[in-house]
mmCIF file of C-alpha atoms in Angstrom:
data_model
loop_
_atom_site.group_PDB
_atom_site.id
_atom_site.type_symbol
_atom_site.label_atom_id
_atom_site.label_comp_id
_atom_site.label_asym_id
_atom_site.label_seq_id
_atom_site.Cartn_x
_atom_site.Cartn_y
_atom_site.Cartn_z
ATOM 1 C CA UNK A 1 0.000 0.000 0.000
ATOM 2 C CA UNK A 2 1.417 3.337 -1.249
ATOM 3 C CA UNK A 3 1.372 5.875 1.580
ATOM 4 C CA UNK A 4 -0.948 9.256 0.606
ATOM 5 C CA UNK A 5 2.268 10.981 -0.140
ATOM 6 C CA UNK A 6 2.487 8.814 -3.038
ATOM 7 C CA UNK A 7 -1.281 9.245 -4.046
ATOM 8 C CA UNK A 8 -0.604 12.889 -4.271
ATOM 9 C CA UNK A 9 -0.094 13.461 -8.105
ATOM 10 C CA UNK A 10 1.765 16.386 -9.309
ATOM 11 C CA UNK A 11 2.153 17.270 -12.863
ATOM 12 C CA UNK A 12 4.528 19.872 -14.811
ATOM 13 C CA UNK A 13 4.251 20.498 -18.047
ATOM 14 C CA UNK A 14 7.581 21.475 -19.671
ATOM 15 C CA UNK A 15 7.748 22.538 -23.416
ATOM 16 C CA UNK A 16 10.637 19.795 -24.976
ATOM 17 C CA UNK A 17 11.110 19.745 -28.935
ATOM 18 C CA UNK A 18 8.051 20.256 -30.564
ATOM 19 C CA UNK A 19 5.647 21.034 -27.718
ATOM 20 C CA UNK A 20 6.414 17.822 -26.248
ATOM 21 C CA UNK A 21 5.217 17.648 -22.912
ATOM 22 C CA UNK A 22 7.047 16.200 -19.793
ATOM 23 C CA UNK A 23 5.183 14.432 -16.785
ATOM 24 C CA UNK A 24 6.684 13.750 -13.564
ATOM 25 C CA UNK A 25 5.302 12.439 -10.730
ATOM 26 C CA UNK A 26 7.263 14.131 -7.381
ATOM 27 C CA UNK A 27 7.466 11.359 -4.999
ATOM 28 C CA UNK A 28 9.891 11.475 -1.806
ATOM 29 C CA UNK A 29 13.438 10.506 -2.293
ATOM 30 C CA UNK A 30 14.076 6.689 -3.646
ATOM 31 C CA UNK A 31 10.574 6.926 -4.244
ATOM 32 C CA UNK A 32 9.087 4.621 -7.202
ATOM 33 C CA UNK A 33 8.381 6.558 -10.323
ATOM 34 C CA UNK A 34 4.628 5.976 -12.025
ATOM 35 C CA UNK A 35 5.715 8.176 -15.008
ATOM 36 C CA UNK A 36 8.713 8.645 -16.991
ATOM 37 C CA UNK A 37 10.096 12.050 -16.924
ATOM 38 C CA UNK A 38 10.869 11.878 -20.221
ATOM 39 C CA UNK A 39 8.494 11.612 -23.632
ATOM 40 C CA UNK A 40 10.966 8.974 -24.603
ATOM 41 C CA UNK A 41 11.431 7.050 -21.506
ATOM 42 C CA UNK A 42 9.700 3.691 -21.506
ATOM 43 C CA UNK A 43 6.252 3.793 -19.082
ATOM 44 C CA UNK A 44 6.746 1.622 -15.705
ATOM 45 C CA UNK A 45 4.498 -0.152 -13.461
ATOM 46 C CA UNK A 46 1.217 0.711 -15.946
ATOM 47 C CA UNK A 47 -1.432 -2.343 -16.549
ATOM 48 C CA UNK A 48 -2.406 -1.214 -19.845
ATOM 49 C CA UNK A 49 1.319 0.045 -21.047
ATOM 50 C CA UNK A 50 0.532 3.362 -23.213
ATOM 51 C CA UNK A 51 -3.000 2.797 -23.906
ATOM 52 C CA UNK A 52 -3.943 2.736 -19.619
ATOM 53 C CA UNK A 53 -5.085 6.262 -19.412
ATOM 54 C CA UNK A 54 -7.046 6.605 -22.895
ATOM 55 C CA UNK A 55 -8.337 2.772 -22.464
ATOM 56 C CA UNK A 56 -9.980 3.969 -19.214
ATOM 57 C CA UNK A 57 -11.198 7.666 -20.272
ATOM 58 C CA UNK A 58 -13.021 5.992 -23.392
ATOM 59 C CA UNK A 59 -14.789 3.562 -20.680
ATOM 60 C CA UNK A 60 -15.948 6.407 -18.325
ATOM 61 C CA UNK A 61 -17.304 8.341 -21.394
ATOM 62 C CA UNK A 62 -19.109 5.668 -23.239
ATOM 63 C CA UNK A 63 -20.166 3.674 -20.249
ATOM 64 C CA UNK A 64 -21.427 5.615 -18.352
ATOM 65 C CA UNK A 65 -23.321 4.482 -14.761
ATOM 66 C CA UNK A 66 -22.754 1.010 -16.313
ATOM 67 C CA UNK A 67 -24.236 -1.818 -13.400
ATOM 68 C CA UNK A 68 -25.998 1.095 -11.013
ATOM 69 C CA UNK A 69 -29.406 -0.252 -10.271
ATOM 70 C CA UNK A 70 -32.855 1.291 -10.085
ATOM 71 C CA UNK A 71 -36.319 0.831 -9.174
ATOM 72 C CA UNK A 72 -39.970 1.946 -10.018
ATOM 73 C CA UNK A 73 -42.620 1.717 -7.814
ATOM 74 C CA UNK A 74 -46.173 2.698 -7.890
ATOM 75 C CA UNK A 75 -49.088 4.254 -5.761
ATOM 76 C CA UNK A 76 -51.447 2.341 -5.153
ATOM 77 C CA UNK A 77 -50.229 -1.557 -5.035
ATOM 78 C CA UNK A 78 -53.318 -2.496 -5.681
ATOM 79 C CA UNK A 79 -56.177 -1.037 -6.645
ATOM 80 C CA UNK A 80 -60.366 -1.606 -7.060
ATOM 81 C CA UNK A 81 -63.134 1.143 -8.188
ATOM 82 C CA UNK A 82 -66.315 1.320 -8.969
ATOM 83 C CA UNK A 83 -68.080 1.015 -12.780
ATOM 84 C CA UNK A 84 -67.042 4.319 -14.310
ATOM 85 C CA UNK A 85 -65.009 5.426 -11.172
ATOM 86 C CA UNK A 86 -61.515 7.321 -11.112
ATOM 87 C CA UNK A 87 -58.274 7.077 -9.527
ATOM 88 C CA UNK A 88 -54.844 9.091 -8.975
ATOM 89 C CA UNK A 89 -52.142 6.529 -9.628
ATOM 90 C CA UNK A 90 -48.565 7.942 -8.394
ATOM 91 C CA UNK A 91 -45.240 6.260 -10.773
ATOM 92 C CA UNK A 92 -41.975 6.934 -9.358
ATOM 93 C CA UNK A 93 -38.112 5.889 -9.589
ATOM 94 C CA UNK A 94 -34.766 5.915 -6.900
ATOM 95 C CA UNK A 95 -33.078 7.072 -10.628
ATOM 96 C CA UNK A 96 -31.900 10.627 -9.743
ATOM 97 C CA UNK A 97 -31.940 11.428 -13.728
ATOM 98 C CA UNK A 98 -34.148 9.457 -15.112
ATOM 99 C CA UNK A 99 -34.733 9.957 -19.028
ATOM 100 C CA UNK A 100 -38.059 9.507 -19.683
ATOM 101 C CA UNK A 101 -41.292 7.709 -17.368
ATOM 102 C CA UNK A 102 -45.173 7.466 -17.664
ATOM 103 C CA UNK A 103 -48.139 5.652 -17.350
ATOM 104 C CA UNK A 104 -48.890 2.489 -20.197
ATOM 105 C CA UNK A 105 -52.914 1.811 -20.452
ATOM 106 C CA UNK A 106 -55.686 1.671 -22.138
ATOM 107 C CA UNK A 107 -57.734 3.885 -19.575
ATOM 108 C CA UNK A 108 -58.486 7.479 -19.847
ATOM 109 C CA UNK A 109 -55.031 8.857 -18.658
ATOM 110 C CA UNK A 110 -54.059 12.689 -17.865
ATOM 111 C CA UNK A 111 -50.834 13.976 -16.008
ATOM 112 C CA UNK A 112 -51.747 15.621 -12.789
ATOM 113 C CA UNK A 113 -48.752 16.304 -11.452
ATOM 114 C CA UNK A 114 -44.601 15.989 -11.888
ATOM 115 C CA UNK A 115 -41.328 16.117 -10.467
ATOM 116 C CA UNK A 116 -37.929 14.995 -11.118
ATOM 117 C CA UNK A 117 -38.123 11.153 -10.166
ATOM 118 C CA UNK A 118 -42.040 10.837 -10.244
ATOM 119 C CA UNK A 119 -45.269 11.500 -11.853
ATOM 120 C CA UNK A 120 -48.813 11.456 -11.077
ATOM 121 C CA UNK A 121 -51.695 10.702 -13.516
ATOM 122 C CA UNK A 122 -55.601 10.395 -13.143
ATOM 123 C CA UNK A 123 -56.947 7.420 -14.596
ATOM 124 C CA UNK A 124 -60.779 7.517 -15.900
ATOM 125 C CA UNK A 125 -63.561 5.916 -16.961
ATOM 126 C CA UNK A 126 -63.115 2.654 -15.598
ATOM 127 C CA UNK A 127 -65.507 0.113 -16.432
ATOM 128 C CA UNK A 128 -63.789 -3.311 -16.322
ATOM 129 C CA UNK A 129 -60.977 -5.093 -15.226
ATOM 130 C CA UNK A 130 -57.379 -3.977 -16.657
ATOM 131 C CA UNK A 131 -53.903 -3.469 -15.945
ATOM 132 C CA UNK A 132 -51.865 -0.586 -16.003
ATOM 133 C CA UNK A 133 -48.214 0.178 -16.409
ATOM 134 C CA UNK A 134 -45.604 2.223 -14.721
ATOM 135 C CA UNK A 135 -42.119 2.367 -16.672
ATOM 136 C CA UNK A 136 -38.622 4.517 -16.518
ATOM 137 C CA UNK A 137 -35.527 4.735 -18.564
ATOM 138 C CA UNK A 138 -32.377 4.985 -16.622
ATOM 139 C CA UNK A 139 -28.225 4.209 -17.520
ATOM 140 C CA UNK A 140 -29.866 2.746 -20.798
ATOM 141 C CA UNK A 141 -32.186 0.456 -19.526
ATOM 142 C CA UNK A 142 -36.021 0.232 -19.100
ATOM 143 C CA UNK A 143 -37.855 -1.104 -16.146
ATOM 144 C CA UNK A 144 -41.509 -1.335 -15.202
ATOM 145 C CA UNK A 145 -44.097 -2.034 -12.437
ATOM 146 C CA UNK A 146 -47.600 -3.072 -13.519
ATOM 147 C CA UNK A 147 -50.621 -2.741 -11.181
ATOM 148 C CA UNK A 148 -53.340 -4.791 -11.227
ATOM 149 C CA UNK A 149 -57.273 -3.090 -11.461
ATOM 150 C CA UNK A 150 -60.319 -4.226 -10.328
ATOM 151 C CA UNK A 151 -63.969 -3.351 -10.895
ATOM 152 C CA UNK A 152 -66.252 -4.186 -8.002
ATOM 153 C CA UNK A 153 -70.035 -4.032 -7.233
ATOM 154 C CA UNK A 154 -70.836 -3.465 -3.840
ATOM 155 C CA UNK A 155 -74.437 -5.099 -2.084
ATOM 156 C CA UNK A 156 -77.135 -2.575 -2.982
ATOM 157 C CA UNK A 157 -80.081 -4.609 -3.153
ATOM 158 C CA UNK A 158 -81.280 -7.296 -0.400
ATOM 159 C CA UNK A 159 -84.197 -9.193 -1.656
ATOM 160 C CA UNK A 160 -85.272 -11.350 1.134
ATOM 161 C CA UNK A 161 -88.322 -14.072 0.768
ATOM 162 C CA UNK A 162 -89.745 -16.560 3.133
ATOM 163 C CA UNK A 163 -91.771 -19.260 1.938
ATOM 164 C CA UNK A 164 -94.567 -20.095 2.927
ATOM 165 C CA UNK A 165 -95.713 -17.038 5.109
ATOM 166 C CA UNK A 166 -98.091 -19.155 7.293
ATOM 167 C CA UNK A 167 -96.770 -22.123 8.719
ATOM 168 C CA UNK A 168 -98.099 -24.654 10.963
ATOM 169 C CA UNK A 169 -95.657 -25.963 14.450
ATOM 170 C CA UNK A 170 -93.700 -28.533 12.790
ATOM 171 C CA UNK A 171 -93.942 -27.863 9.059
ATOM 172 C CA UNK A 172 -91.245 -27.104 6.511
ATOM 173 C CA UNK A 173 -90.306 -23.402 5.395
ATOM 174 C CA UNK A 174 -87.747 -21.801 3.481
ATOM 175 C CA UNK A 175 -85.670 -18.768 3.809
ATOM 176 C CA UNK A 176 -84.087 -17.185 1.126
ATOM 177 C CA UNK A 177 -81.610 -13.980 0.280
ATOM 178 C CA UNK A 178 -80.163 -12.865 -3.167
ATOM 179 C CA UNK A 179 -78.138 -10.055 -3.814
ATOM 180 C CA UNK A 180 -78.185 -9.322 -7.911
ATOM 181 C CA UNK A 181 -75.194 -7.245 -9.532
ATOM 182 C CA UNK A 182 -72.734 -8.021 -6.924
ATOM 183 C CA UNK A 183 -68.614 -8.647 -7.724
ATOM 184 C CA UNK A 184 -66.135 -9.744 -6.738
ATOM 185 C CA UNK A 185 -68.044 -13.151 -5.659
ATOM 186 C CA UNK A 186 -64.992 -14.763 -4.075
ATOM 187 C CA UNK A 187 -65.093 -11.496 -1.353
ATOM 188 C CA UNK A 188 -68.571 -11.905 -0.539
ATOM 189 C CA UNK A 189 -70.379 -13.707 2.343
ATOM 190 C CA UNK A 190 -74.072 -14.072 3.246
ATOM 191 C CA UNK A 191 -75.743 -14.943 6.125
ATOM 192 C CA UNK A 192 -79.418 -15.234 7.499
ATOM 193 C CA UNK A 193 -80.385 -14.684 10.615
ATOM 194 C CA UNK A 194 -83.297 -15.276 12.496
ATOM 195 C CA UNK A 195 -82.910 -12.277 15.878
ATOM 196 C CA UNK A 196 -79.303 -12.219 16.479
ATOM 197 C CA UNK A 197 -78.794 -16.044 15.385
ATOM 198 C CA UNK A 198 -77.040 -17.278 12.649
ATOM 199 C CA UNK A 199 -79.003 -20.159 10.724
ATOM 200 C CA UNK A 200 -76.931 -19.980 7.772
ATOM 201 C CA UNK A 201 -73.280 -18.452 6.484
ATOM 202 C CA UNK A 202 -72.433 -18.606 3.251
ATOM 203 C CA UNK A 203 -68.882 -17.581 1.384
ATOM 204 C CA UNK A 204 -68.727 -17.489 -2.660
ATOM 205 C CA UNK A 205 -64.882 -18.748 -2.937
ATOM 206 C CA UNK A 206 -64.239 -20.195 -5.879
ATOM 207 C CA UNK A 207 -67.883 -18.848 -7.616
ATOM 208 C CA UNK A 208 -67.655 -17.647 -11.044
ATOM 209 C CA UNK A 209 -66.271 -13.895 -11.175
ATOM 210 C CA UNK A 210 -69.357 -11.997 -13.119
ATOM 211 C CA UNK A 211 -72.690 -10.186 -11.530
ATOM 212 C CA UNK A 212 -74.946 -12.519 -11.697
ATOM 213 C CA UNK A 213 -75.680 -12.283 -8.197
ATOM 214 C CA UNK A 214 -75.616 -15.059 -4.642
ATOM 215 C CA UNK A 215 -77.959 -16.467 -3.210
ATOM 216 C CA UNK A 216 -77.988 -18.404 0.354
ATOM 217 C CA UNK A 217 -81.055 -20.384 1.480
ATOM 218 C CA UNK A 218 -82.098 -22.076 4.714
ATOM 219 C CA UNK A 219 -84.766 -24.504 4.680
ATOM 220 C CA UNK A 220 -86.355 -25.476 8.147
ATOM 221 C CA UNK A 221 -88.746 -26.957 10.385
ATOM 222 C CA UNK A 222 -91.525 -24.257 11.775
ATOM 223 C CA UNK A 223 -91.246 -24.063 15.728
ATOM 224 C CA UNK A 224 -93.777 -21.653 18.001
ATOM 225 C CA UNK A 225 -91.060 -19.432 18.798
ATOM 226 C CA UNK A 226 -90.352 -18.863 15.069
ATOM 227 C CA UNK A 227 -92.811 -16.496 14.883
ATOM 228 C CA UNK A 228 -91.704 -13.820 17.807
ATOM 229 C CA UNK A 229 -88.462 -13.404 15.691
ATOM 230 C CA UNK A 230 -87.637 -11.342 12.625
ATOM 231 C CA UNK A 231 -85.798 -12.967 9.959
ATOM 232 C CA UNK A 232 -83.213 -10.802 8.005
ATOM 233 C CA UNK A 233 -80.228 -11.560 5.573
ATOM 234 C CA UNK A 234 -76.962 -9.773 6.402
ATOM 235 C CA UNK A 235 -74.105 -9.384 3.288
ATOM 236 C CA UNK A 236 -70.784 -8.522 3.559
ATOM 237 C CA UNK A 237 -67.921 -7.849 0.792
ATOM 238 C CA UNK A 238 -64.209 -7.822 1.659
ATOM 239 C CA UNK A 239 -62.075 -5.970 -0.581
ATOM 240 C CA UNK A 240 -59.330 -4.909 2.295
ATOM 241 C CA UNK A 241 -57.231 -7.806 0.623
ATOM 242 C CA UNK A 242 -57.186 -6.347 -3.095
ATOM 243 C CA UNK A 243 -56.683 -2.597 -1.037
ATOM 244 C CA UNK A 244 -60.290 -1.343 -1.174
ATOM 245 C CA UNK A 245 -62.778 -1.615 2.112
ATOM 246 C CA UNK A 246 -65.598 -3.536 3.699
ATOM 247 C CA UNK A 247 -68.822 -2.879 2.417
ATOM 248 C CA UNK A 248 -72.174 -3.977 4.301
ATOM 249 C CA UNK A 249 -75.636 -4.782 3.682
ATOM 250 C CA UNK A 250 -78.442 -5.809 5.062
ATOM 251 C CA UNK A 251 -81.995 -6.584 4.219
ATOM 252 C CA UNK A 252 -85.540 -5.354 5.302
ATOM 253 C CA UNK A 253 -86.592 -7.182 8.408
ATOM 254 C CA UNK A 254 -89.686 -9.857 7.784
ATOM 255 C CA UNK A 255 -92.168 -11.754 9.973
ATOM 256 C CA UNK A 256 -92.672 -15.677 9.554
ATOM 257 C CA UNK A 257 -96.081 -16.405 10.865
ATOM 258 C CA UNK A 258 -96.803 -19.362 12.991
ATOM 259 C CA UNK A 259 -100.089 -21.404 13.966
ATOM 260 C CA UNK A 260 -100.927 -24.405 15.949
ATOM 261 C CA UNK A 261 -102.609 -26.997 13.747
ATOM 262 C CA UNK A 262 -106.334 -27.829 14.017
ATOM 263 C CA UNK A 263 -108.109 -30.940 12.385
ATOM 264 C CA UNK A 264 -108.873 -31.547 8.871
ATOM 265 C CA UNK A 265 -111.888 -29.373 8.282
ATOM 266 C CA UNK A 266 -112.439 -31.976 5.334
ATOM 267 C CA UNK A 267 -112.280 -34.910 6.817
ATOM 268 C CA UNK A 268 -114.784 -33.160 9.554
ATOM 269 C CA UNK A 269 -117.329 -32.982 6.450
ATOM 270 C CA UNK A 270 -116.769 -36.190 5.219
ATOM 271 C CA UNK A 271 -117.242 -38.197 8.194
ATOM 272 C CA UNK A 272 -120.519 -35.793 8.570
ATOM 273 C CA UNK A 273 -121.989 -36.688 5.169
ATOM 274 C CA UNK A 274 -121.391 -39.974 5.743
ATOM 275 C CA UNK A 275 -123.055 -40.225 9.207
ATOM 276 C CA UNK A 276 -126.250 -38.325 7.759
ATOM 277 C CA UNK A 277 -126.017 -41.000 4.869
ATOM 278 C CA UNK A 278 -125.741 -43.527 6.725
ATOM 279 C CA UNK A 279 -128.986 -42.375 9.034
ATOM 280 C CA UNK A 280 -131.065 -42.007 6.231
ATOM 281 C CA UNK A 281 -130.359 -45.206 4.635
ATOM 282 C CA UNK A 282 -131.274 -46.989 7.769
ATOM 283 C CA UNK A 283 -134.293 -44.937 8.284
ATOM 284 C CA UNK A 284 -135.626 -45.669 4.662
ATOM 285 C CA UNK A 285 -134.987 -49.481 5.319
ATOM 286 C CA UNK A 286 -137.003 -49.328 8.946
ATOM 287 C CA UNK A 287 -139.440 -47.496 7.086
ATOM 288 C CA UNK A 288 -140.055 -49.610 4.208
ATOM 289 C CA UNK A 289 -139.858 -52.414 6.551
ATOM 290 C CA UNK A 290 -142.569 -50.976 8.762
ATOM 291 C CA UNK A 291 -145.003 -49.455 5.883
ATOM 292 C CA UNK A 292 -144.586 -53.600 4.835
ATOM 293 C CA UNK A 293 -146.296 -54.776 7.814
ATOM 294 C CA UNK A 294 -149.076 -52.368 7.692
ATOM 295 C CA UNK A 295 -149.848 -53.582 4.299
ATOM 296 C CA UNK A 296 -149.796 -56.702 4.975
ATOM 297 C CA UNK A 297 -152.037 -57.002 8.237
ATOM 298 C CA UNK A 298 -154.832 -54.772 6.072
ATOM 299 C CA UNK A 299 -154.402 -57.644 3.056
ATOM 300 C CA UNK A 300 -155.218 -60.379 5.808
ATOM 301 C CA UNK A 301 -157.692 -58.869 7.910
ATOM 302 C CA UNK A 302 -159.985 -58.397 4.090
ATOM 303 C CA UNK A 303 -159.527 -62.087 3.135
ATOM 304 C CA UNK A 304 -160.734 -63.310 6.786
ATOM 305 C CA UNK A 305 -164.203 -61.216 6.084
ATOM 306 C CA UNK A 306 -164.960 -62.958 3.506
ATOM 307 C CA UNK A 307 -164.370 -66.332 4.321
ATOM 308 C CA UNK A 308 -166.728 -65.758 6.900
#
């Protein structure tokens, strides 16, 4: 290791022949020399010979920042909106010089605002799923970040329906919620509730993607407390994992309405037509068998008068 009294380079320039130029490097006594004194004097103790110092000026010149790293990020990671909604989406770089940056997508796009190592556009008009593109050119090269957006529908509309209204104690009813124009499915769970108790949770992972709406049902067996209780449907979509928030929902309240059974009001009538049936058929065969008699006591009592 050379001490810093031999890092410190000194030049003189001396005019020899025809403006020939003499370097020398001052060094203490019985120091070693880098450079020769004279134009003439072979270089020592140089890597490249007489091409070292050009060789390495031509590298820093055309090479510039060669292997210095970069990065883009963007604002928000992740992103979801409503049908038609907008967005600010912030693109920036750790290049201090960065040659040119922007925003690739098909969206509505404009340039809000700018600064040396960032930019910030609003993105419009968003009506279906897309991704967008962040990029920067830096030492020659190009990266990019790409973001990821999502169109949602949130729970609007509970439609709640319990069939039948009017149950009897121990018959069969059905309770059922739907939610149309609802998305992202996977991020959505239902649940019915009869009071503050859960009779059924439902979660849509792995449903289709689209609007077509969910629907949970519950199908159960009618008690008398069933009908002191309101029965409501309760929806809830998670979107804190894709960045947005957690919408809620719930539906208009509704009675079920619960009676005791009585006995077959038929049956009641059948058995009575029957009995009355039965009365009169008997009653025409007493009669018949009694108007027989008569006639046949006044047919005997003639033919003993005249026999006499």
């Amino acid at each position: 290791m050379w001490s810093s009294a031999h890092r410190r380079l000194g030049f003189r320039a001396a005019a020899l022949g025809h403006h020939s130029l003499t370097w020398v490097h001052h060094l203490p006594p019985g120091g070693p020399r880098l450079f020769p004194a004279s134009p003439w004097m072979p270089l020592e103790m140089s890597p490249f010979g007489c091409w070292g110092l050009p060789t390495a000026l031509l590298a820093l010149f055309c090479c510039p920042g060669s292997g210095e790293e970069f990065e883009v990020h963007m604002y928000p990671e992740q992103l979801v909106v409503e049908p038609g909604g907008s967005q600010l989406i912030n693109c920036s770089t750790s290049c201090a010089n960065p040659n040119i940056g922007g925003l690739e997508t098909t969206l509505t796009k404009t340039l809000n605002q700018s600064g040396p190592q960032w930019k910030q556009f609003l993105v419009s008009n968003i009506y279906q799923d897309t991704v967008v593109h962040c990029y920067f050119s830096c030492f020659g090269s190009q990266k990019l970040k790409s973001l990821n957006v999502s169109v949602f529908y949130p729970p609007k509309q509970m439609l709640l329906k319990i069939q039948p209204t009017w149950v009897a104690v121990g018959k069969s009813f059905t309770v059922e919620c739907h939610v149309p124009d609802v998305k992202p499915l996977e991020s959505l769970t239902l649940t019915l509730l009869r009071g503050k108790e859960t009779l059924c949770n439902k979660t849509f992972t792995g449903e289709k993607n689209d609007t077509q709406g969910a629907t949970a049902t519950h199908k159960g067996m009618a008690h008398r407390e069933d009908g002191r209780h309101n029965f409501s449907c309760h929806a809830r979509l998670d979107l804190s994992s894709r960045g947005g928030a957690i919408f809620h929902q719930v539906s208009e309240p509704q009675m079920l309405k619960v009676y005791e059974p009585t006995p077959d009001n038929q049956m009641v009538v059948i058995i009575s037509v029957v009995s009355v049936l039965l009365f009169l058929f008997v009653t025409s065969i007493l009669l018949c068998f009694i108007l027989g008699q008569h006639w046949r006591q006044r047919r005997m009592g003639a033919y003993g008068v005249q026999d006499a």
